[in-house]
Tab-separated table of N, CA and C in Angstrom:
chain	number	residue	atom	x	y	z
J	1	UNK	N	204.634	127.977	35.741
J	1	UNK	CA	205.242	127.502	36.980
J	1	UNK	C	206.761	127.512	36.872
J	2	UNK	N	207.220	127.939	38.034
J	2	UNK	CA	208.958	128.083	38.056
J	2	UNK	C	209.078	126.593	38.456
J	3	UNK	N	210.172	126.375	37.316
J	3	UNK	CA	211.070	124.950	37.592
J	3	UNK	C	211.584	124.873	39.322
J	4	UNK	N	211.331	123.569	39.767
J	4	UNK	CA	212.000	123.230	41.138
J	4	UNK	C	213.890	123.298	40.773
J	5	UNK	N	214.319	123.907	41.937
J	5	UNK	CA	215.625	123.892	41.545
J	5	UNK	C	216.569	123.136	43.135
J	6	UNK	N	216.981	122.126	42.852
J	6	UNK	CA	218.022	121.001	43.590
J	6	UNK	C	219.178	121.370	43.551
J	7	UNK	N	219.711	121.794	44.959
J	7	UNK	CA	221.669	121.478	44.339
J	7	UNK	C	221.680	120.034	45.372
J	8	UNK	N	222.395	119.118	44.515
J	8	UNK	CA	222.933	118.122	44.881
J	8	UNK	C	223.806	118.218	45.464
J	9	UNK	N	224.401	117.736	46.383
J	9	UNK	CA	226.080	117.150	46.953
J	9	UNK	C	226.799	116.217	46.202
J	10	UNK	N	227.663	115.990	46.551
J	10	UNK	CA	228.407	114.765	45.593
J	10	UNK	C	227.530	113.422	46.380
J	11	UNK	N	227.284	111.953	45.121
J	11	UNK	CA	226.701	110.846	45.254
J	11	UNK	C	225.438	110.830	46.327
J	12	UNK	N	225.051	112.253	46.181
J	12	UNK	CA	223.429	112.829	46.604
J	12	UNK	C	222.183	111.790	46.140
J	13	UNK	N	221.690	111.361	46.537
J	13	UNK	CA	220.187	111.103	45.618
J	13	UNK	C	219.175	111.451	45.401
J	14	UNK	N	218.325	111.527	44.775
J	14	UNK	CA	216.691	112.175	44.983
J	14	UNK	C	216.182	111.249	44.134
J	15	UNK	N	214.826	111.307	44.042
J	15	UNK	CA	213.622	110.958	43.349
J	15	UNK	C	212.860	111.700	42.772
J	16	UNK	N	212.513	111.060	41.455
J	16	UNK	CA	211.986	111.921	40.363
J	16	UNK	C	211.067	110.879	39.954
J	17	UNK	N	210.103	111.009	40.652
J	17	UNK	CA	208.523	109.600	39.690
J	17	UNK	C	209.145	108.020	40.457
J	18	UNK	N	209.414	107.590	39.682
J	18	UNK	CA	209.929	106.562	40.065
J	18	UNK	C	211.197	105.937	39.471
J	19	UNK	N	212.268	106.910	39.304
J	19	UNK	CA	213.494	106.661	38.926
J	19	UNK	C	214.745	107.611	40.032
J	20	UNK	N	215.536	106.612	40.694
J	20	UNK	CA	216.471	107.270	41.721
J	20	UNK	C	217.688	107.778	40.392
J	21	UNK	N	217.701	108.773	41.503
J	21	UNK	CA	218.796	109.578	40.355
J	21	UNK	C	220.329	109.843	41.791
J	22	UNK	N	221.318	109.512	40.889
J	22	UNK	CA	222.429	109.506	41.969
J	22	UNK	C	223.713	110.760	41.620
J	23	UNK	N	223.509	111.352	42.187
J	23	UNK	CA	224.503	112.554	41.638
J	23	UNK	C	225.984	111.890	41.810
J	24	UNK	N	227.018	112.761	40.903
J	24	UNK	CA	227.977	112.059	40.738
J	24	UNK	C	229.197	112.653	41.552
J	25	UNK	N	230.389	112.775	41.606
J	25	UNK	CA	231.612	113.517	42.500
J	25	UNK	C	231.383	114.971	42.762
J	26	UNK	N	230.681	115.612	41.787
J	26	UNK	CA	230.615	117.126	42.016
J	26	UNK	C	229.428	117.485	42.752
J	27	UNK	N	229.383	118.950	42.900
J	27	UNK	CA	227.995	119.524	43.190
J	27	UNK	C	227.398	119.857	42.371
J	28	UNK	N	226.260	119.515	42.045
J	28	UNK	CA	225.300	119.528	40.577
J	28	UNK	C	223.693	120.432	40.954
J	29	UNK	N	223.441	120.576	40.156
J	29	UNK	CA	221.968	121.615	40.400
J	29	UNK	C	220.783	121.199	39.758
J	30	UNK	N	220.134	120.750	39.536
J	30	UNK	CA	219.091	120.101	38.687
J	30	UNK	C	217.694	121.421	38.773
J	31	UNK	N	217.775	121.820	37.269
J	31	UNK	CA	216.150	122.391	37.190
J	31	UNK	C	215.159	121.617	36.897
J	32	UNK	N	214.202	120.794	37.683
J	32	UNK	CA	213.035	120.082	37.176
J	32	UNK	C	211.427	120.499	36.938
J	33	UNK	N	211.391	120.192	35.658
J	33	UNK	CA	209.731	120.814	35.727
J	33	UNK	C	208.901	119.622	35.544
J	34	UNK	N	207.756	119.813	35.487
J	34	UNK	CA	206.890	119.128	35.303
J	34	UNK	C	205.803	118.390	36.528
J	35	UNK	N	205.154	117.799	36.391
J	35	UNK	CA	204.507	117.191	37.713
J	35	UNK	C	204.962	115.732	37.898
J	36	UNK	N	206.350	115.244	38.609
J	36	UNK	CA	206.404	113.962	39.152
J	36	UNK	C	206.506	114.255	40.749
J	37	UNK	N	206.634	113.493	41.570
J	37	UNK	CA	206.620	113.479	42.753
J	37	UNK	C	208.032	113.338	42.959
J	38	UNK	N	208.977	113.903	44.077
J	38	UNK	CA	210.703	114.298	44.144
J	38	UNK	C	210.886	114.307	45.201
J	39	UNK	N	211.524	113.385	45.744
J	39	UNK	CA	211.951	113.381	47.286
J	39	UNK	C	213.222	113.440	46.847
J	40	UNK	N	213.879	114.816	47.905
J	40	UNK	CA	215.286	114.226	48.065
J	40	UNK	C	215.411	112.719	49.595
J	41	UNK	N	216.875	112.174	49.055
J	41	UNK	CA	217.498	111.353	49.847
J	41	UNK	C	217.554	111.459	51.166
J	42	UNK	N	217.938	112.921	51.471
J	42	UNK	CA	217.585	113.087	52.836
J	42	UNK	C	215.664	113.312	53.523
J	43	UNK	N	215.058	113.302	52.989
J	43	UNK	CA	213.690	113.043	53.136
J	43	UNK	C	212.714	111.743	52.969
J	44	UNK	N	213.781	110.797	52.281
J	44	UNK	CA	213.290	109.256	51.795
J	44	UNK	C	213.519	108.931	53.693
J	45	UNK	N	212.045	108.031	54.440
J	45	UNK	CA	212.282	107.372	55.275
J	45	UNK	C	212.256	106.178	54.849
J	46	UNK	N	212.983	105.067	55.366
J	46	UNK	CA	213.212	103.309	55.225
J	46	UNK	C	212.272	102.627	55.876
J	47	UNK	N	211.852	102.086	55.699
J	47	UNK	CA	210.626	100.790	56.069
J	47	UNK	C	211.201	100.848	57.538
J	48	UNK	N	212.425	100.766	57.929
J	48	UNK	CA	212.869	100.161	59.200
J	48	UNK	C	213.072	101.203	60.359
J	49	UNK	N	212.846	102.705	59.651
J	49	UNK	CA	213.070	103.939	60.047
J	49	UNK	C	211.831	104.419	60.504
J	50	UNK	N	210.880	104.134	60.301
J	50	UNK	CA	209.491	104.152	60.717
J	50	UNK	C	209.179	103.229	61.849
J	51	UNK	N	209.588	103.594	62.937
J	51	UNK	CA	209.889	102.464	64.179
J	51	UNK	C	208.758	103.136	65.625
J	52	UNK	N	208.344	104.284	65.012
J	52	UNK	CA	207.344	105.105	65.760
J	52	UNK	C	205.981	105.185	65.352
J	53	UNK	N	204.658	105.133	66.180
J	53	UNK	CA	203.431	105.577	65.014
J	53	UNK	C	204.001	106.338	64.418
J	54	UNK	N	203.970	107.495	64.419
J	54	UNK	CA	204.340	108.639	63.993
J	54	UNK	C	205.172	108.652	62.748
J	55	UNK	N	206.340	108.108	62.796
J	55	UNK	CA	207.300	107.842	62.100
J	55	UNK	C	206.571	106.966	60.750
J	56	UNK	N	205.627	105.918	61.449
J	56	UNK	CA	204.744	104.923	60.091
J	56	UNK	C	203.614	105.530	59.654
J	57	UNK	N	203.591	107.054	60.147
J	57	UNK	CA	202.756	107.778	59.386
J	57	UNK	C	202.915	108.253	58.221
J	58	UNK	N	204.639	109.307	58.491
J	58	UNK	CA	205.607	109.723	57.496
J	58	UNK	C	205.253	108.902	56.527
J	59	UNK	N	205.877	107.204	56.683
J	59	UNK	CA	205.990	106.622	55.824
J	59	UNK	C	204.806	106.532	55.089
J	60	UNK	N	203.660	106.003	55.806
J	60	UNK	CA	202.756	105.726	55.107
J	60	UNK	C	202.393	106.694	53.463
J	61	UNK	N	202.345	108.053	54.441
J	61	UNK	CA	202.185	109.271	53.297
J	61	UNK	C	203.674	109.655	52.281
J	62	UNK	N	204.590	109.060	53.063
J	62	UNK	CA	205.563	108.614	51.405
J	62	UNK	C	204.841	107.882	50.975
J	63	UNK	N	204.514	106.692	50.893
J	63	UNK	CA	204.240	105.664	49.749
J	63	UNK	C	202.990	106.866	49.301
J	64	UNK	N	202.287	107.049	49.783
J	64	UNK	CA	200.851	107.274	48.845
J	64	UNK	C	201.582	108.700	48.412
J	65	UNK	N	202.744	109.557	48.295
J	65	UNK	CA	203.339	110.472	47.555
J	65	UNK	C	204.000	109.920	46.239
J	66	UNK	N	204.433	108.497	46.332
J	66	UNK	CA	204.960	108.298	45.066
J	66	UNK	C	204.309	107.054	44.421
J	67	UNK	N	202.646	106.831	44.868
J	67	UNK	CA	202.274	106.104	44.442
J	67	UNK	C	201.674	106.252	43.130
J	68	UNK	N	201.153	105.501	42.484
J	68	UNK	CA	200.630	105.946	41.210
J	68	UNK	C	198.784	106.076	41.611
J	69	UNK	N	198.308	105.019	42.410
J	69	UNK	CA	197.180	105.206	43.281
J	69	UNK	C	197.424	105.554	44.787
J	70	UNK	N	197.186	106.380	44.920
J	70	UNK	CA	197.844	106.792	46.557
J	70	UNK	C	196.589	106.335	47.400
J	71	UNK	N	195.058	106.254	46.965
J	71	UNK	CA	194.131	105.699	47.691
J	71	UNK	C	194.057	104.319	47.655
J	72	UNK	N	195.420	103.535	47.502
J	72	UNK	CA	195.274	102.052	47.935
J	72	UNK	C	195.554	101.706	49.537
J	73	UNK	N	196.611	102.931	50.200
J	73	UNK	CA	197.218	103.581	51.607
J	73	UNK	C	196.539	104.001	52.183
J	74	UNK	N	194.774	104.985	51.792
J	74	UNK	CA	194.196	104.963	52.802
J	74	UNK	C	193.743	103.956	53.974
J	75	UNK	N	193.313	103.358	53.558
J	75	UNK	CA	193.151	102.257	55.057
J	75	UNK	C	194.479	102.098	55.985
J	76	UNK	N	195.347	101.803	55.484
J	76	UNK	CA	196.295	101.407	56.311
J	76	UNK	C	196.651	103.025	57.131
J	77	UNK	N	196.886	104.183	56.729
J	77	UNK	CA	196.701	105.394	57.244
J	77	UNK	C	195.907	105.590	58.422
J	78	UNK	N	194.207	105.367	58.056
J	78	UNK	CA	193.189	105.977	58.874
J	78	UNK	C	193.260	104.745	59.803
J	79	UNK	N	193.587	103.763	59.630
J	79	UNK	CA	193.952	102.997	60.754
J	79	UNK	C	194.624	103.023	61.685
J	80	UNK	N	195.974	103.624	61.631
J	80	UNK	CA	197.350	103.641	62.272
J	80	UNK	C	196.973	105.465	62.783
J	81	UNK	N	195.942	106.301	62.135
J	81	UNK	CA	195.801	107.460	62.674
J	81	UNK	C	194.966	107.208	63.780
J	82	UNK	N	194.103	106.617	63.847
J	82	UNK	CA	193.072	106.267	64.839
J	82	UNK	C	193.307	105.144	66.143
J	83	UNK	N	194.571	104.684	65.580
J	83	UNK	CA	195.153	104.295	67.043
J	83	UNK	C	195.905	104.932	67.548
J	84	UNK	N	196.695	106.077	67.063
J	84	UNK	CA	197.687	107.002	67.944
J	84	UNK	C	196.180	108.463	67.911
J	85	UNK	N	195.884	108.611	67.521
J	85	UNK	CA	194.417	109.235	68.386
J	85	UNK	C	193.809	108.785	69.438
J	86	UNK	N	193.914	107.099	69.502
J	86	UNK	CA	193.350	106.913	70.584
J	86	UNK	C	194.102	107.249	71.971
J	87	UNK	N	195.131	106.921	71.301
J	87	UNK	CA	196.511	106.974	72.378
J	87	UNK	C	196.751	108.329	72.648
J	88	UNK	N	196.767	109.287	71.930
J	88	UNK	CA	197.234	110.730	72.257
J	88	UNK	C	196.101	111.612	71.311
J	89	UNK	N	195.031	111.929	72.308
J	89	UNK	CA	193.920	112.872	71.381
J	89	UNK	C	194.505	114.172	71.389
J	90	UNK	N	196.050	114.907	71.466
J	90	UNK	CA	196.198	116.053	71.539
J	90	UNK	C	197.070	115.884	69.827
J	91	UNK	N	197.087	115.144	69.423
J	91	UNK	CA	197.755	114.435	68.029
J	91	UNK	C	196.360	115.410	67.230
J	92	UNK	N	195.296	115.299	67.383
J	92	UNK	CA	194.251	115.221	66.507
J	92	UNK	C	194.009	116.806	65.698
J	93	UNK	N	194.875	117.972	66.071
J	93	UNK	CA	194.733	118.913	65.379
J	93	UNK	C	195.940	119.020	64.240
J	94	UNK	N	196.645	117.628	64.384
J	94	UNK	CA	197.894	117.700	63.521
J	94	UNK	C	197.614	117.334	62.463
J	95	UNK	N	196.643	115.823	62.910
J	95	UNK	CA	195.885	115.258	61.853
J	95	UNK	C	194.704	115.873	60.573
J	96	UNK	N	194.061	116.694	61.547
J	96	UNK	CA	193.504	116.996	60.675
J	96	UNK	C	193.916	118.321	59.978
J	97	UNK	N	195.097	118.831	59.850
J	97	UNK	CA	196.218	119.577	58.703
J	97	UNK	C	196.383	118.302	57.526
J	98	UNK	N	196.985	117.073	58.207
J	98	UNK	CA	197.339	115.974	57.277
J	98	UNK	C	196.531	115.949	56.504
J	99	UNK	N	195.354	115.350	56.952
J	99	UNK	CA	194.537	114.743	56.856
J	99	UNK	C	193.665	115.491	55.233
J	100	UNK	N	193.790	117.229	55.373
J	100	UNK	CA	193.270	118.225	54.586
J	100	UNK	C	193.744	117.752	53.409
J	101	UNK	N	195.361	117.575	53.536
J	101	UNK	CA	196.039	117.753	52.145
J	101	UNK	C	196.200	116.511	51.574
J	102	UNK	N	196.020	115.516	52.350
J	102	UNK	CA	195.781	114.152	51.796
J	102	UNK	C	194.586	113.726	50.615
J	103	UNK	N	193.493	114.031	51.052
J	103	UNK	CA	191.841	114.545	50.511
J	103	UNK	C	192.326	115.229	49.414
J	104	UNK	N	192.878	116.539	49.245
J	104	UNK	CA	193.004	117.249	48.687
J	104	UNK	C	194.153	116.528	47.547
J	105	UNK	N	194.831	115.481	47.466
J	105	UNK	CA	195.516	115.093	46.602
J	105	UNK	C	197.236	115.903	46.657
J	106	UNK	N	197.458	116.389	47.957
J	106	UNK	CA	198.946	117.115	47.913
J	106	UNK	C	199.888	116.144	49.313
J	107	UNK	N	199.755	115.149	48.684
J	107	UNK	CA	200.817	114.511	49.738
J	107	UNK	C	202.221	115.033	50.052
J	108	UNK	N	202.383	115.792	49.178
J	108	UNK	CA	203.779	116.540	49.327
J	108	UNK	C	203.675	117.818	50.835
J	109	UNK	N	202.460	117.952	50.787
J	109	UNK	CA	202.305	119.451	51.898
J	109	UNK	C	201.863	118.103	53.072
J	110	UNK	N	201.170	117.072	52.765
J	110	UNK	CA	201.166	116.387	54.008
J	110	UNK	C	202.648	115.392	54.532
J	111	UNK	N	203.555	115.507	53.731
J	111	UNK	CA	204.849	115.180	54.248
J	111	UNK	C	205.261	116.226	55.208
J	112	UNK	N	205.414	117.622	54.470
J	112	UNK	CA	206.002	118.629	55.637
J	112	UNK	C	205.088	118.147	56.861
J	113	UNK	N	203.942	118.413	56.988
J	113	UNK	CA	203.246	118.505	57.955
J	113	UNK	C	203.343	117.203	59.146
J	114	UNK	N	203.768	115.702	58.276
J	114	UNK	CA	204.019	114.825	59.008
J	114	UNK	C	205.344	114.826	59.737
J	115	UNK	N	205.911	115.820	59.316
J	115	UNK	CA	207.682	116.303	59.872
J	115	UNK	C	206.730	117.011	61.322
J	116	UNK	N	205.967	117.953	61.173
J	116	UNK	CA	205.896	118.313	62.548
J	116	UNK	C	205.298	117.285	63.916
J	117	UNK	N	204.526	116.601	63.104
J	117	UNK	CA	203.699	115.579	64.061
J	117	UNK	C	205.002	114.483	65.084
J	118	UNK	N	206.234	114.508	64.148
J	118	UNK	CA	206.951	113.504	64.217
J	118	UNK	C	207.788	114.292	65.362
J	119	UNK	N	208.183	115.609	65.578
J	119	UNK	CA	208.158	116.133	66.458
J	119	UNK	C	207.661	116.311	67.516
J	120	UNK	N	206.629	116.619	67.461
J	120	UNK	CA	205.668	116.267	68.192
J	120	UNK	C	205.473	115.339	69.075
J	121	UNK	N	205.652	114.135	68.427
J	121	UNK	CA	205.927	112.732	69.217
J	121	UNK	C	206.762	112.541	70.058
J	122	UNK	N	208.003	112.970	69.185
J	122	UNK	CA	209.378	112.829	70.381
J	122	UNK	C	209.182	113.984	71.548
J	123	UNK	N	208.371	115.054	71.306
J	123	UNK	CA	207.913	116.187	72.778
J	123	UNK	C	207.118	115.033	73.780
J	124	UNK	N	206.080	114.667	73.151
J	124	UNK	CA	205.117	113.500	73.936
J	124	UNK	C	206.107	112.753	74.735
J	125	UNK	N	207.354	111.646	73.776
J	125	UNK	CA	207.975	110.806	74.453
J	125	UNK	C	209.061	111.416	75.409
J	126	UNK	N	209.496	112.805	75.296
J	126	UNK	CA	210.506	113.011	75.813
J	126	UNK	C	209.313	113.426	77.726
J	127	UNK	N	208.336	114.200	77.519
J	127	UNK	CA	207.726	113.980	78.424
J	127	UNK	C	207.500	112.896	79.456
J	128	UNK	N	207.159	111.977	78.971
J	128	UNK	CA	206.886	110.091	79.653
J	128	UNK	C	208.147	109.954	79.942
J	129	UNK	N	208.923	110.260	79.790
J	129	UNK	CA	210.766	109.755	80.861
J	129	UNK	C	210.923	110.549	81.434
């Protein structure tokens, strides 16, 4: 497997497992191998940033990306999926992309995928005004 390769910005952050790493004044490049879970900074959502279902979906499937048991998040997931299903059944072919790679143990491909849903949403909301 080819090493993941990061260029940082200056005082950039990312995640590597569960240690934040803070880049320093320069632009830096990081080759990482191995299997931890790596969010960059600009992909970390905040508890408070998740202000949409949608958005507390993202989140949800962060936590179970850098969890060490990621099936402690199912419930709270299939819960919060099944009320914005109820609410918008045209959601439900997004879900079940998520939903694949979740099962499947690749929360990382169900992050991208929760980027589109989250789109998605704001099409829905921009519709209703």
């Amino acid at each position: 497997l080819m090493p993941l390769v990061i260029d940082l910005k200056p005082k950039e952050k990312v995640i590597v497992g569960k240690a934040v790493i803070t880049n320093d004044n320069q632009r830096t490049r990081l080759h990482i191998s191995g299997d931890a879970p790596i969010l960059r900074e600009k992909d970390v959502m905040r508890e408070d940033e998740a202000h949409t279902p949608c958005r507390m979906i993202y989140y949800i499937i962060q936590g179970m990306y850098l969890a060490d048991n990621p099936t402690e998040l199912y419930d709270d997931y299939f819960k919060q999926i099944r009320a914005i299903q109820d609410a918008a059944p045209s959601t439900s072919l997004h879900f079940a992309e998520i939903n694949q790679f979740i099962l499947a143990g690749l929360s990382d491909k169900a992050l991208r995928e929760a980027i589109k849903l989250i789109s998605y949403e704001e099409e829905l909301i921009g519709n209703v005004q």
